[in-house]
Short mmCIF file of C-alpha atoms and ligand atoms in Angstrom, two decimals:
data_model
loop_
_atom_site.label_atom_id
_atom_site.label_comp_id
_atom_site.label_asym_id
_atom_site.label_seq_id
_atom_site.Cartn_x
_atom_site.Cartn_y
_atom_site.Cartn_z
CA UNK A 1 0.00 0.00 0.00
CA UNK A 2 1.69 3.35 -1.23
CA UNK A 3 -0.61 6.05 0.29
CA UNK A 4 0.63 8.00 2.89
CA UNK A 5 -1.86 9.27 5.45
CA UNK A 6 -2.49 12.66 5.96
CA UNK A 7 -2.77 14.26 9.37
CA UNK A 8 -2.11 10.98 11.13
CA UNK A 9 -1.61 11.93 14.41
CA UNK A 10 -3.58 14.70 14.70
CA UNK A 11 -6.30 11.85 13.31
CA UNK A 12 -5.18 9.47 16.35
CA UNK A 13 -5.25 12.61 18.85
CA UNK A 14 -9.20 13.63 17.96
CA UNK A 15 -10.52 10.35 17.51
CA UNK A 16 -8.89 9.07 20.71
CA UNK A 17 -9.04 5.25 20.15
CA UNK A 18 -8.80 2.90 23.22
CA UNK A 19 -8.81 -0.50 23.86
CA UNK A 20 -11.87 -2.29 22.69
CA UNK A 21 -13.37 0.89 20.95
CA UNK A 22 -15.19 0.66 17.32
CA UNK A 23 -14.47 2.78 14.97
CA UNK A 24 -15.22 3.81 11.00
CA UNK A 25 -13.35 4.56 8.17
CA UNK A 26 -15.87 6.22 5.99
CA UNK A 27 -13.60 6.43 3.21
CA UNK A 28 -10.56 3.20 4.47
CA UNK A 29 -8.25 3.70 0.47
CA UNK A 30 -5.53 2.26 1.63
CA UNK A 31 -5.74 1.61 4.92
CA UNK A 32 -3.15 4.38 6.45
CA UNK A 33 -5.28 5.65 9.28
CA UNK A 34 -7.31 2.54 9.99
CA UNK A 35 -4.09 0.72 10.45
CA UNK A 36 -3.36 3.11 13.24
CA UNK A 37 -6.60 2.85 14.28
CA UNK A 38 -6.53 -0.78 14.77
CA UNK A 39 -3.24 -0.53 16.88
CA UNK A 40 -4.90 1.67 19.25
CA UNK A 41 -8.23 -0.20 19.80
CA UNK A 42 -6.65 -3.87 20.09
CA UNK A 43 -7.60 -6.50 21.26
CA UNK A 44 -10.52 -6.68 20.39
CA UNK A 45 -11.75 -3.05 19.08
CA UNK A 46 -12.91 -3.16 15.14
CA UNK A 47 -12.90 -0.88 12.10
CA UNK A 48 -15.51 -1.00 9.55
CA UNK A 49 -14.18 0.50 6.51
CA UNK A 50 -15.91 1.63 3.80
CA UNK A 51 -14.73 2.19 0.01
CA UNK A 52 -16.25 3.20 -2.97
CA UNK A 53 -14.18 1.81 -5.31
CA UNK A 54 -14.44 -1.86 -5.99
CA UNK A 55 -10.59 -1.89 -7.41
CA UNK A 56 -9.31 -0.48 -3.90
CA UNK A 57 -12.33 -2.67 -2.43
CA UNK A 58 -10.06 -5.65 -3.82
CA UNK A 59 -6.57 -4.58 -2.71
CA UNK A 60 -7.96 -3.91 0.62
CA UNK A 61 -8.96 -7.67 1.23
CA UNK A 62 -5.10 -8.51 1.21
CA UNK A 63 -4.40 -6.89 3.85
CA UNK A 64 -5.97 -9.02 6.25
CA UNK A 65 -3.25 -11.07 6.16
CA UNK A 66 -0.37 -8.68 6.39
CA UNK A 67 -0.57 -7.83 9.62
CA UNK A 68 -1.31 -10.98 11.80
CA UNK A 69 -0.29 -9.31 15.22
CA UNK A 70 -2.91 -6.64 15.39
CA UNK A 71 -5.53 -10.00 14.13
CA UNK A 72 -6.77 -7.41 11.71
CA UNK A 73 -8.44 -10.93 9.80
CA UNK A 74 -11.22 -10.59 13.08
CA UNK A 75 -11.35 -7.03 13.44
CA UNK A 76 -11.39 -5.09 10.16
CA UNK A 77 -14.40 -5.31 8.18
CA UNK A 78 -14.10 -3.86 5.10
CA UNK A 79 -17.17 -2.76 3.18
CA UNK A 80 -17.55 -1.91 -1.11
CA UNK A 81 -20.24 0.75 -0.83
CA UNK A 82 -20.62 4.69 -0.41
CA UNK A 83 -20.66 5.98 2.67
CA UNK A 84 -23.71 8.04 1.98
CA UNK A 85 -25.50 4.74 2.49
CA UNK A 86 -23.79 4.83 6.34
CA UNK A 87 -26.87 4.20 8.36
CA UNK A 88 -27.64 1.14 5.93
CA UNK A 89 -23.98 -0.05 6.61
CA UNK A 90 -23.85 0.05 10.05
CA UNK A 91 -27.14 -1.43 10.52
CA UNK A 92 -26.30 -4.02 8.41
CA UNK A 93 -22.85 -4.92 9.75
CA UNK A 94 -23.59 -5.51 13.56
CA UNK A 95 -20.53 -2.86 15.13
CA UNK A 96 -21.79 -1.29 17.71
CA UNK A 97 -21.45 0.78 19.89
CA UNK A 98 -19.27 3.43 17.82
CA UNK A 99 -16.83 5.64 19.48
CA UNK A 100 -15.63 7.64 16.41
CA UNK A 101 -16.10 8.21 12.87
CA UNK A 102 -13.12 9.51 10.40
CA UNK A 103 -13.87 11.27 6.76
CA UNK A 104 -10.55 11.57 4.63
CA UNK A 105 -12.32 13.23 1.67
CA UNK A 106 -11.18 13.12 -1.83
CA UNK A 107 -8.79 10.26 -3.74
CA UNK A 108 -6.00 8.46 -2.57
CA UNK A 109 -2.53 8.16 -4.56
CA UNK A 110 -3.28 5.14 -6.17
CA UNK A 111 -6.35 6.19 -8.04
CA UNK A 112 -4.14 9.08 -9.28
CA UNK A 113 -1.34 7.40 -10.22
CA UNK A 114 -2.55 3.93 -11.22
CA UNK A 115 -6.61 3.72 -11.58
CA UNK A 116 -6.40 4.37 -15.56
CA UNK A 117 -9.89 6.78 -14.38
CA UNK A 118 -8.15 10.50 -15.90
CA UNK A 119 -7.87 12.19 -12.44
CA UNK A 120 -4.63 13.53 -13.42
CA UNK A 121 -3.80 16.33 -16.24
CA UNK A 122 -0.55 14.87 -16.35
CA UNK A 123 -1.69 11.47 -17.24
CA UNK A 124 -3.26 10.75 -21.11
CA UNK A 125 -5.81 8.49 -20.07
CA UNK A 126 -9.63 8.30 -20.93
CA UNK A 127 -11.84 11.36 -19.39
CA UNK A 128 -13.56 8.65 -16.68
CA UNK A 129 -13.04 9.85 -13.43
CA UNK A 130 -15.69 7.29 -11.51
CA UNK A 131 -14.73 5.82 -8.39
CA UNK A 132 -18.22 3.53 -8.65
CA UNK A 133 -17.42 2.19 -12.40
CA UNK A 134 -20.73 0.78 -11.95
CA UNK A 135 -22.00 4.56 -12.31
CA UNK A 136 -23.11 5.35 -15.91
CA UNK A 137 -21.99 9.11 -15.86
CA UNK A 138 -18.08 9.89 -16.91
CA UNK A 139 -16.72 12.77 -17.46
CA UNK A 140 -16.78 12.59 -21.08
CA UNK A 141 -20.53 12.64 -21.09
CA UNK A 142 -20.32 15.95 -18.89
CA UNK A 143 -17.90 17.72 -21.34
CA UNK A 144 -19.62 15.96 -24.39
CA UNK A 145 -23.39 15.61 -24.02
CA UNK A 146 -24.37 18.29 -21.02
CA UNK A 147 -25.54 21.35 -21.97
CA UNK A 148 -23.01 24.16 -22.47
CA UNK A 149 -24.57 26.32 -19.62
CA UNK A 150 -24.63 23.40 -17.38
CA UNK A 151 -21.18 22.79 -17.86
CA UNK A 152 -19.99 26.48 -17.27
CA UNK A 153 -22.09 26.17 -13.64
CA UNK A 154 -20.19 23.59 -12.77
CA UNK A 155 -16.97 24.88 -13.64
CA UNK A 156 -17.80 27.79 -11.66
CA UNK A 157 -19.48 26.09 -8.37
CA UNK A 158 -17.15 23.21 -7.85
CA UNK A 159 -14.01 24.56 -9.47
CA UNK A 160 -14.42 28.00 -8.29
CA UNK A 161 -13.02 28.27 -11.68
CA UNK A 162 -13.08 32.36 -12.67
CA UNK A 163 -12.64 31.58 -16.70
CA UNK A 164 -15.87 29.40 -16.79
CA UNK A 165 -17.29 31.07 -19.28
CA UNK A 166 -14.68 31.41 -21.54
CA UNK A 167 -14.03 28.03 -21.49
CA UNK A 168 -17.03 26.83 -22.39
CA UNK A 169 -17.19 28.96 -25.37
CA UNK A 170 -13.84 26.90 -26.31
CA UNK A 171 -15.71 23.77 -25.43
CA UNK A 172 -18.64 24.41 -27.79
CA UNK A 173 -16.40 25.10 -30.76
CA UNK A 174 -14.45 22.35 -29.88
CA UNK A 175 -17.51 20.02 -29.78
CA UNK A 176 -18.69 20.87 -32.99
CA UNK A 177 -15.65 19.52 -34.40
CA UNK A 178 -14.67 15.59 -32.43
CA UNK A 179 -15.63 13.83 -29.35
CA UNK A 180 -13.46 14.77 -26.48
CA UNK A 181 -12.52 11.48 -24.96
CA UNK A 182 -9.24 11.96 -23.49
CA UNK A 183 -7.49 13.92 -20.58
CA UNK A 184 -5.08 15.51 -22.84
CA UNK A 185 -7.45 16.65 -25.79
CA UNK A 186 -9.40 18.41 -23.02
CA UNK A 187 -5.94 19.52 -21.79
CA UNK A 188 -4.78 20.89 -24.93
CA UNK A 189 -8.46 22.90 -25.49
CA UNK A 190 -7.51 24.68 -21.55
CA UNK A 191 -4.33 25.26 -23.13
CA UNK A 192 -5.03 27.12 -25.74
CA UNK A 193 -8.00 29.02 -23.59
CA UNK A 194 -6.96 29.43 -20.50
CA UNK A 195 -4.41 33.21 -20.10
CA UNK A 196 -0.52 32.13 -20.29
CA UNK A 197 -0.16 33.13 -16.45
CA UNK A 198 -3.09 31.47 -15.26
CA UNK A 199 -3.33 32.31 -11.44
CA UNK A 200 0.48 33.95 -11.18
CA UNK A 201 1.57 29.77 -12.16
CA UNK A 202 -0.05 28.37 -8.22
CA UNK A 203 -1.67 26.02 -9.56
CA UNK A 204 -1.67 24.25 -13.16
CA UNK A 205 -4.41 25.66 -15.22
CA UNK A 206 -6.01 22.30 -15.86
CA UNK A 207 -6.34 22.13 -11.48
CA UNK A 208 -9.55 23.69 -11.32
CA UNK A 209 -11.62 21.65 -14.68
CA UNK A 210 -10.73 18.48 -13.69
CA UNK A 211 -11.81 19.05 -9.96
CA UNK A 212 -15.12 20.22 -11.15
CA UNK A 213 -15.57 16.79 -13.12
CA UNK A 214 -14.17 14.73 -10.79
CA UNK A 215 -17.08 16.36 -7.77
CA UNK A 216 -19.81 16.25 -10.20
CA UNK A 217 -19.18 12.89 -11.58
CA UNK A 218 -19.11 11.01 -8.28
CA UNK A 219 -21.35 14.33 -6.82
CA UNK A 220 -19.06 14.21 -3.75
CA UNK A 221 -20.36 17.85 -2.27
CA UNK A 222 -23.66 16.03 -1.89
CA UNK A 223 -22.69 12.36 -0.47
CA UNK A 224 -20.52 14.72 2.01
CA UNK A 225 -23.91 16.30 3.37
CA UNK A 226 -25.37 12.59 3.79
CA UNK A 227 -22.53 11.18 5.76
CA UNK A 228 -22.00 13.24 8.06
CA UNK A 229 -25.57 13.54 8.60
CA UNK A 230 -26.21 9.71 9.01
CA UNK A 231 -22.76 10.02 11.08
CA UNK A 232 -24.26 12.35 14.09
CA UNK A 233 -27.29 9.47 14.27
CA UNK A 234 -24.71 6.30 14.43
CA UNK A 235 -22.18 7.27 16.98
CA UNK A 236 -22.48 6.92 21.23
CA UNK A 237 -22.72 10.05 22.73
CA UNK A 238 -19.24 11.74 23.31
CA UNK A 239 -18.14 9.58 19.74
CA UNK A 240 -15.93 11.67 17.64
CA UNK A 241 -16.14 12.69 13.94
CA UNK A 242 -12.99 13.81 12.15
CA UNK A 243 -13.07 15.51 8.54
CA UNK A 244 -9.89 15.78 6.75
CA UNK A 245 -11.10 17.69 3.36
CA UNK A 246 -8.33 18.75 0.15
CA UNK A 247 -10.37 22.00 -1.06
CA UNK A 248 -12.15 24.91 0.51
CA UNK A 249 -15.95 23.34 -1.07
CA UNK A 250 -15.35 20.32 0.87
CA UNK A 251 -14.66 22.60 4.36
CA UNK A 252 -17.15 24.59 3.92
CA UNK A 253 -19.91 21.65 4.07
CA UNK A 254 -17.44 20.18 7.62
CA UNK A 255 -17.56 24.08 8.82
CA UNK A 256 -20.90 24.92 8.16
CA UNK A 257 -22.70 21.38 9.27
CA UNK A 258 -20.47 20.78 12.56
CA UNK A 259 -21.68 24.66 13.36
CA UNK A 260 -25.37 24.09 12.80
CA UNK A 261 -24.85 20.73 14.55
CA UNK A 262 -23.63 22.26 17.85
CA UNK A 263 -26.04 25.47 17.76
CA UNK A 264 -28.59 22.57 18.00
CA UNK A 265 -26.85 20.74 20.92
CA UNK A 266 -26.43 18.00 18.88
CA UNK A 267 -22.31 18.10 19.20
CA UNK A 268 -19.49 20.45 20.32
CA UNK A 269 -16.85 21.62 17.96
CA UNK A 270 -13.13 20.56 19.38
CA UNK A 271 -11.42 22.63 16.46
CA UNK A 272 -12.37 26.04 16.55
CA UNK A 273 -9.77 26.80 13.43
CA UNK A 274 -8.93 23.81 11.29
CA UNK A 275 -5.53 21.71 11.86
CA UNK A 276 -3.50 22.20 8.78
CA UNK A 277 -0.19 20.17 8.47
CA UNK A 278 2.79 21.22 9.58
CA UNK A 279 5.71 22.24 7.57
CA UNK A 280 7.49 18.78 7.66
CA UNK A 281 4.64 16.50 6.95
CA UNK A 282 4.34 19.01 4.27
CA UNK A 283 7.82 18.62 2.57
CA UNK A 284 7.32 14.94 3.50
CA UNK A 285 3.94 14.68 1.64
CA UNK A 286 3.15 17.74 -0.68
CA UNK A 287 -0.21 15.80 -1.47
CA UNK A 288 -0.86 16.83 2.19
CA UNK A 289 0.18 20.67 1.84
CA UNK A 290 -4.41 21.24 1.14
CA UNK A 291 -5.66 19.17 3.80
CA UNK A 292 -7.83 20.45 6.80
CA UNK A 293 -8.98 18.64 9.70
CA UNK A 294 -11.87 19.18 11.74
CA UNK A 295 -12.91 17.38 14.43
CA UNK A 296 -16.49 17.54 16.71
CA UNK A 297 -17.78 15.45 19.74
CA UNK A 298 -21.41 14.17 20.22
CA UNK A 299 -23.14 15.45 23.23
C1 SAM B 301 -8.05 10.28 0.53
S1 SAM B 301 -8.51 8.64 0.24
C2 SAM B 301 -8.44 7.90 1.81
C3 SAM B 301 -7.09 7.42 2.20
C4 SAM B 301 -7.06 6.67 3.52
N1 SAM B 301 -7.45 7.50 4.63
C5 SAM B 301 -5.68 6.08 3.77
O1 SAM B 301 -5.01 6.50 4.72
O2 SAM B 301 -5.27 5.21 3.00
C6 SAM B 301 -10.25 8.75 0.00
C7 SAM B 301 -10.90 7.41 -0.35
O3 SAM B 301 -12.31 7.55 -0.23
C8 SAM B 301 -12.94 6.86 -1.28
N2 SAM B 301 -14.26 7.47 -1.45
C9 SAM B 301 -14.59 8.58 -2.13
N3 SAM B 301 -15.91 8.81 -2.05
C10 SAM B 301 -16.42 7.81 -1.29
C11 SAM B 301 -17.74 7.50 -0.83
N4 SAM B 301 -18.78 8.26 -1.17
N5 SAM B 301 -17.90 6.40 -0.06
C12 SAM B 301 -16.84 5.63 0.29
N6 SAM B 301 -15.57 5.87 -0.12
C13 SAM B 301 -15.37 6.95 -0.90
C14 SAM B 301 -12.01 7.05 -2.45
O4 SAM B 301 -12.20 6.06 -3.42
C15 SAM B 301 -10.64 6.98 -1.77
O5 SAM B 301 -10.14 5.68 -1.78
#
């Protein structure tokens, strides 16, 4: 397993696992943090994992045999689902009570590097960008078949991408003239649209398109909303939930919900700014240099 875990110990400090406890992994990838998890809640503690894709679903079942001291075989249950269907998970899973909860939004390295799915501008691979390949929308649909104005919305709601418009005007021309299948045709088209300088050269001008697809494909803003909504009705009272999110859309929903949450007594907020990492994880893991964690407790 190649991902590197983000915010590890500042994961292990909120969630506060002790012997015995259960927890979930709402989103397990690779396994970093649950593997921690599982070392703190031994013996007989137990994670139920949950993952989206049925690739990393099958990677994941390996790793019940890697680690025979911490008897992960008994206490790791690993689930192929989305954790917007939590409440149905849980019920259906028999681990309970649950002391904590952790959300590590987004993609993991592998899907980046290896899943074939186009999450990466630097990659030429097909526009896909699924997690569930048992989805029918791609991305190539969106940037093919949706409606021009639909497109430039979500450009501009879940890119928070200022050229929106401009792009799309590219886009129709472009469609008029071949399919737009690929990561690097679409590339190319931001290429030639997008201004030289885009953004003073922080962040590659392709950064902002593909996260648009990528949210609206798999419509991550709204299965965020569900979990942690089904999250505050699953856990014990005084059980943790800990949201570790890679762009400010995805905070936003953690901010605004765990504030809502505790004006309604429902849960007190134990990060009143969010916990970035520090400046050596950073240089360590430059995947990490976005993340923000936020962390609540249920009354
Ligand atoms: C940032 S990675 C998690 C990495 C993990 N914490 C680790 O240390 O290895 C996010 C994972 O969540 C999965 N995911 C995304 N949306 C999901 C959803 N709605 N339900 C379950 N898993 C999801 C992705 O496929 C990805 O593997």
């Amino acid at each position: 397993m190649s991902h590197v875990p983000v915010l590890l110990k500042e994961v292990i400090h909120y969630l506060n696992p002790q012997p015995n406890e259960n927890f979930i992994d709402a989103t397990i990838g690779e396994a970093g943090h649950t593997m921690a998890i599982l070392d703190k809640n031994k013996p007989n503690g137990k994670v139920l994992g949950i993952e989206i894709n049925p690739d990393l679903f099958q990677k994941l079942q390996r790793i019940e045999n890697e680690d025979s001291k911490l008897n992960v075989k008994e206490r790791l249950i690993v689930v192929n689902d989305s954790y917007a269907n939590l409440k149905e998970i849980v019920r259906n899973n028999n681990v309970q009570p649950i002391h904590g909860i952790i959300f590590d939004l987004g993609i993991c390295s592998w899907q980046i590097e290896s899943s074939g799915k186009g999450f990466s501008y630097q990659k030429d691979e097909p526009l896909d960008m699924r997690f569930n390949p048992n989805q029918d929308l791609t991305a190539a649909e969106i940037i093919n078949f949706w409606e021009i104005e639909k497109i430039e919305q979500i450009l501009r709601e879940y890119g928070e991408e200022r050229y929106s418009h401009r792009i799309v005007v590219a886009l129709k021309e472009a469609r008029k003239k071949e399919r737009i299948v690929g990561t690097q045709q679409l590339v190319d088209l931001l290429k030639k649209t997008l201004p030289k300088n885009y953004d003073n050269r922080r962040i590659h001008f392709a950064t902002r398109v593909f996260q648009a697809l990528r949210i609206a494909v798999n419509k991550e803003l709204e299965n965020i909303e569900e979990g942690l909504k089904q999250a505050v009705q699953i856990l014990e009272p005084k059980g943790k939930i800990v949201v570790i999110s890679f762009h400010s859309l995805e905070d936003r929903i953690a901010k605004r919900f765990f504030k809502e949450q505790e004006k309604n007594n429902e849960l007190q907020i134990l990060t009143k700014k969010p916990i970035s990492p520090s400046i050596e994880e950073i240089k360590k893991n430059p995947r990490s240099r976005s993340a923000k964690l936020r962390a609540a407790q249920i009354n």
